[in-house]
Coordinates of C-alpha atoms and ligand atoms in Angstrom, one line a residue:
M1 CA -23.8 5.3 -5.0
N2 CA -24.4 1.8 -3.6
P3 CA -21.8 1.8 -0.7
L4 CA -21.3 -2.0 -1.2
V5 CA -20.1 -1.7 -4.8
A6 CA -17.0 0.1 -5.8
P7 CA -17.3 2.6 -8.7
E8 CA -17.3 1.0 -12.1
A9 CA -13.8 2.3 -12.5
G10 CA -11.5 3.6 -9.9
P11 CA -9.4 6.8 -10.2
H12 CA -7.4 5.3 -13.0
G13 CA -10.0 3.9 -15.3
Q14 CA -9.8 0.4 -13.7
R15 CA -11.4 -0.9 -10.6
T16 CA -8.1 -1.4 -8.6
A17 CA -5.0 0.7 -9.0
L18 CA -1.6 -1.0 -8.7
S19 CA 0.9 1.0 -6.5
V20 CA 4.4 -0.5 -6.6
N21 CA 6.3 -0.4 -3.4
V22 CA 10.0 0.1 -4.2
N23 CA 11.4 -0.5 -0.7
K24 CA 13.2 -3.7 -1.7
V25 CA 15.0 -2.0 -4.6
A26 CA 16.5 0.4 -2.1
L27 CA 17.4 -2.4 0.2
L28 CA 19.5 -4.0 -2.5
R29 CA 21.0 -0.6 -3.5
N30 CA 22.1 0.0 0.0
T31 CA 24.3 -3.1 0.2
R32 CA 27.0 -1.3 -1.9
H33 CA 28.0 2.4 -2.4
L34 CA 27.4 2.2 -6.2
G35 CA 23.9 3.7 -6.4
I36 CA 22.5 0.6 -8.3
P37 CA 19.9 -0.7 -8.7
S38 CA 18.3 2.8 -9.1
V39 CA 15.1 3.3 -7.1
A40 CA 14.0 6.1 -9.5
K41 CA 14.7 4.0 -12.6
A42 CA 12.7 1.1 -11.1
A43 CA 9.7 3.5 -10.5
Q44 CA 10.0 4.9 -14.0
L45 CA 10.0 1.5 -15.6
C46 CA 7.0 0.4 -13.5
L47 CA 5.0 3.6 -14.4
E48 CA 5.9 3.2 -18.0
A49 CA 4.5 -0.4 -17.9
G50 CA 1.2 0.8 -16.4
A51 CA 1.6 1.0 -12.7
Q52 CA -0.8 3.6 -11.3
G53 CA 1.3 4.6 -8.4
I54 CA 4.5 4.3 -6.3
T55 CA 4.6 3.5 -2.6
V56 CA 7.5 3.9 -0.2
H57 CA 7.9 3.3 3.5
P58 CA 10.9 5.5 4.7
R59 CA 11.5 3.8 8.0
P60 CA 13.5 5.8 10.6
D61 CA 16.5 3.5 10.4
E62 CA 16.7 4.0 6.6
R63 CA 17.3 0.3 6.1
H64 CA 15.9 0.7 2.6
I65 CA 14.1 3.9 1.4
R66 CA 16.2 7.0 2.4
A67 CA 15.1 10.6 2.6
H68 CA 16.7 11.4 -0.8
D69 CA 14.7 8.5 -2.4
V70 CA 11.5 10.1 -1.1
R71 CA 12.4 13.4 -2.7
E72 CA 13.7 12.0 -5.9
L73 CA 10.5 10.0 -6.4
A74 CA 8.4 13.1 -5.7
D75 CA 10.3 14.8 -8.5
L76 CA 9.9 11.8 -10.8
L77 CA 6.2 11.7 -10.2
K78 CA 5.7 15.3 -11.3
A79 CA 6.1 13.9 -14.9
W80 CA 3.3 11.4 -14.2
P81 CA 0.3 13.5 -13.2
Q82 CA -2.1 10.5 -13.4
A83 CA 0.0 8.4 -11.0
E84 CA -0.2 8.6 -7.2
Y85 CA 2.5 8.8 -4.6
N86 CA 1.8 6.9 -1.4
I87 CA 4.1 7.4 1.6
E88 CA 3.8 5.0 4.5
G89 CA 5.0 5.2 8.0
N90 CA 4.3 5.9 11.6
P91 CA 3.1 9.5 12.1
T92 CA 4.6 9.6 15.6
Q93 CA 8.1 9.0 14.2
N94 CA 9.5 10.6 11.0
L95 CA 6.5 10.4 8.6
M96 CA 4.9 13.8 9.2
D97 CA 8.1 15.6 8.2
F98 CA 7.8 13.9 4.8
V99 CA 4.1 14.7 4.5
R100 CA 4.7 18.4 5.3
E101 CA 7.5 18.7 2.8
I102 CA 6.3 16.4 -0.1
R103 CA 2.5 16.5 0.3
P104 CA 2.0 13.1 -1.5
H105 CA -1.4 12.2 -2.9
Q106 CA -1.8 9.7 0.0
V107 CA -0.2 8.9 3.3
T108 CA -0.7 5.6 5.0
F109 CA -0.4 5.5 8.7
V110 CA 1.3 2.3 9.9
P111 CA 1.8 1.6 13.7
D112 CA 5.3 0.1 13.3
A113 CA 8.0 0.3 16.0
E114 CA 11.3 1.8 14.8
D115 CA 13.1 -1.6 14.9
Q116 CA 10.2 -3.7 13.6
F117 CA 11.3 -6.5 11.1
T118 CA 8.3 -5.6 8.9
S119 CA 4.8 -4.3 9.3
D120 CA 2.7 -7.0 11.1
H121 CA -0.4 -5.3 12.6
G122 CA -2.8 -2.5 12.1
W123 CA -3.8 0.3 14.5
N124 CA -5.4 -0.5 17.9
L125 CA -8.6 1.5 18.0
P126 CA -9.8 3.1 20.3
A127 CA -6.5 3.1 22.2
D128 CA -4.6 4.9 19.4
M129 CA -7.4 7.4 18.5
A130 CA -6.4 10.4 20.7
R131 CA -2.9 10.7 19.1
L132 CA -4.1 9.9 15.6
K133 CA -6.9 12.4 15.3
P134 CA -4.8 15.6 15.1
L135 CA -2.3 14.0 12.8
I136 CA -5.1 12.9 10.4
A137 CA -6.6 16.4 10.5
E138 CA -3.2 18.0 9.7
C139 CA -2.6 15.7 6.7
K140 CA -6.1 16.5 5.4
S141 CA -5.5 20.2 5.9
L142 CA -2.5 19.8 3.6
G143 CA -4.6 18.1 1.0
V144 CA -3.2 14.7 1.6
R145 CA -5.5 11.7 1.6
V146 CA -5.2 9.6 4.8
S147 CA -5.3 5.8 4.9
L148 CA -5.1 3.8 8.1
F149 CA -3.3 0.4 8.0
M150 CA -5.9 -1.9 9.7
D151 CA -6.4 -5.6 10.5
P152 CA -9.6 -7.1 9.1
L153 CA -11.9 -6.0 12.0
P154 CA -15.4 -4.8 11.0
A155 CA -16.1 -3.4 14.4
A156 CA -13.1 -1.0 14.1
M157 CA -14.5 0.7 11.0
P158 CA -16.8 3.2 12.8
L159 CA -13.8 4.3 14.8
V160 CA -11.8 4.8 11.5
A161 CA -14.6 6.9 10.2
E162 CA -14.9 8.9 13.5
L163 CA -11.2 9.7 13.1
G164 CA -11.8 11.4 9.8
A165 CA -9.6 9.0 7.8
D166 CA -10.4 8.7 4.1
R167 CA -9.5 5.1 3.6
I168 CA -8.3 1.9 5.3
E169 CA -5.5 -0.2 4.0
L170 CA -6.4 -3.8 4.8
Y171 CA -3.3 -5.6 6.2
T172 CA -3.5 -8.8 4.0
E173 CA -0.8 -11.0 5.6
T174 CA -3.3 -13.3 7.3
Y175 CA -5.0 -13.8 3.9
A176 CA -1.7 -14.4 2.1
S177 CA -0.6 -17.0 4.7
A178 CA -4.1 -18.8 4.5
F179 CA -4.2 -18.8 0.8
G180 CA -4.2 -22.3 -0.6
T181 CA -5.1 -23.8 2.8
E182 CA -8.4 -25.0 4.2
R183 CA -8.5 -21.6 6.1
E184 CA -8.6 -19.5 2.9
D185 CA -12.3 -19.0 2.7
V186 CA -12.9 -18.3 6.4
V187 CA -10.0 -15.8 6.5
L188 CA -11.2 -14.1 3.3
A189 CA -14.7 -13.8 4.8
G190 CA -13.3 -11.6 7.5
F191 CA -11.8 -9.2 4.9
T192 CA -15.1 -9.1 2.9
A193 CA -17.0 -8.3 6.1
T194 CA -14.5 -5.6 7.0
A195 CA -14.7 -4.1 3.5
R196 CA -18.5 -4.0 3.5
A197 CA -18.5 -2.3 6.9
A198 CA -16.0 0.3 5.6
L199 CA -17.9 0.9 2.4
A200 CA -21.1 1.4 4.3
L201 CA -19.4 4.2 6.2
G202 CA -18.1 5.8 3.0
L203 CA -14.5 4.7 3.6
G204 CA -12.3 3.9 0.7
I205 CA -10.4 0.6 0.7
N206 CA -6.8 -0.1 -0.1
A207 CA -5.0 -3.4 0.6
G208 CA -1.5 -4.7 0.9
H209 CA 1.2 -6.9 2.5
D210 CA 2.4 -10.2 1.0
L211 CA 0.1 -9.9 -2.0
N212 CA 1.4 -11.7 -5.1
R213 CA 0.5 -13.0 -8.5
D214 CA -1.0 -16.2 -7.0
N215 CA -3.3 -14.7 -4.3
L216 CA -4.2 -11.3 -5.8
T217 CA -7.0 -12.2 -8.2
R218 CA -9.1 -14.2 -5.6
F219 CA -8.7 -11.4 -3.1
L220 CA -10.0 -8.7 -5.5
R221 CA -12.8 -11.0 -6.7
E222 CA -14.1 -11.6 -3.2
V223 CA -13.4 -8.3 -1.3
P224 CA -15.6 -5.5 -2.6
G225 CA -14.4 -2.0 -3.4
V226 CA -10.6 -2.3 -3.4
L227 CA -9.4 1.0 -5.0
E228 CA -5.6 0.3 -4.6
V229 CA -3.3 -2.5 -3.9
S230 CA 0.3 -1.6 -2.8
I231 CA 2.6 -4.5 -3.6
G232 CA 6.4 -4.6 -3.1
H233 CA 8.2 -7.6 -1.8
A234 CA 6.7 -10.3 -4.2
L235 CA 6.6 -7.9 -7.2
I236 CA 10.2 -6.9 -6.9
A237 CA 11.2 -10.5 -6.4
D238 CA 9.3 -11.4 -9.6
A239 CA 10.9 -8.5 -11.4
L240 CA 14.4 -10.0 -10.7
E241 CA 13.3 -12.9 -12.9
L242 CA 10.9 -11.2 -15.4
G243 CA 12.0 -7.6 -15.5
Y244 CA 9.9 -4.6 -14.2
A245 CA 7.8 -4.1 -17.3
E246 CA 6.6 -7.7 -17.8
T247 CA 6.1 -8.1 -14.0
V248 CA 3.9 -5.0 -13.8
R249 CA 1.9 -6.2 -16.9
D250 CA 1.4 -9.6 -15.2
Y251 CA 0.1 -8.0 -12.0
Q252 CA -2.3 -5.9 -14.0
R253 CA -3.5 -9.0 -15.7
C254 CA -4.1 -10.5 -12.3
I255 CA -6.2 -7.4 -11.4
Q256 CA -8.2 -7.5 -14.6
R257 CA -9.0 -11.2 -14.2
A258 CA -10.7 -10.4 -10.9
F259 CA -13.2 -8.2 -12.7
S260 CA -13.7 -10.2 -15.9
A261 CA -16.5 -12.7 -16.3
Q262 CA -15.5 -16.1 -14.8
Ligands
DXP301 C1 2.8 -1.4 5.5 C2 3.2 -2.6 4.7 O1 2.6 -3.7 4.9 C3 4.3 -2.5 3.8 O2 4.0 -1.5 3.0 C4 5.6 -2.2 4.5 O3 6.1 -1.1 3.8 C5 6.6 -3.3 4.3 O4 7.8 -2.8 4.9 P1 9.1 -3.5 4.5 O5 9.3 -3.4 3.0 O6 10.2 -2.8 5.3 O7 9.0 -5.0 4.9
LIG302 N1 1.3 -1.6 2.0 C1 1.8 -2.8 1.5 C2 3.0 -2.5 0.6 O1 3.2 -1.3 0.3 C3 3.9 -3.5 0.2 O2 3.8 -4.7 1.0 P1 4.6 -6.0 0.5 O3 4.0 -6.3 -0.9 O4 6.1 -5.6 0.4 O5 4.4 -7.0 1.5

């Protein structure tokens, strides 16, 4: 297979799978003791509308996704064998307990501090390699695919491959903030170069953070081989206006436009 070209169709019959991050549904739910909005119901409606996966980031302070959400979503996804469960977090904090218990399809290692406002950087390789290597090996021994949250740095890709990770997740905030400015093309070129370096090493490519209906199509058109985008904040904000089903369908249209003839 040409390493610079993603498979004609990804694991879900399209080139890029949409994994909906439901953190922000839990954030709203946690502001009252009423159990609404339901995180599981949000996931169900997104899956029914065609989302290919669900992502959660159970942070140690449980500001949004709580341990019971992680378990309830695992149960829900048993009825969706074609969909994937992606659990994100820092493996030196609470993440590995969830991996050992739930064994999701994929785990995404994110180097966040416990009190971090949101995810805002990828792993620092080689500095972080010694502590990541055994954790990656354990996840893979459990049959869990490992993705590393990474800044767009082509030179770091050989180190990701050396660690034995299966995929990278490109941290896309710098692209999102450059989108629509004179810096868009040069910032995007860094992601394209990183993706090509990753593909050449046999690494799979995911992407996420601050992606939305405006910036998603261009990203997927220019960056080769993206197998999955995980989108939460903007998608849930859109769903407050459009509803989950129409929002998911609109994001899928954004994805399909990236691969249709221009
Ligand atoms: C890793 C990443 O970019 C996001 O998936 C992260 O989960 C966002 O976390 P918050 O939803 O807590 O901002
Ligand atoms: N890994 C990115 C993710 O899951 C959601 O990020 P965002 O869309 O909430 O910024």
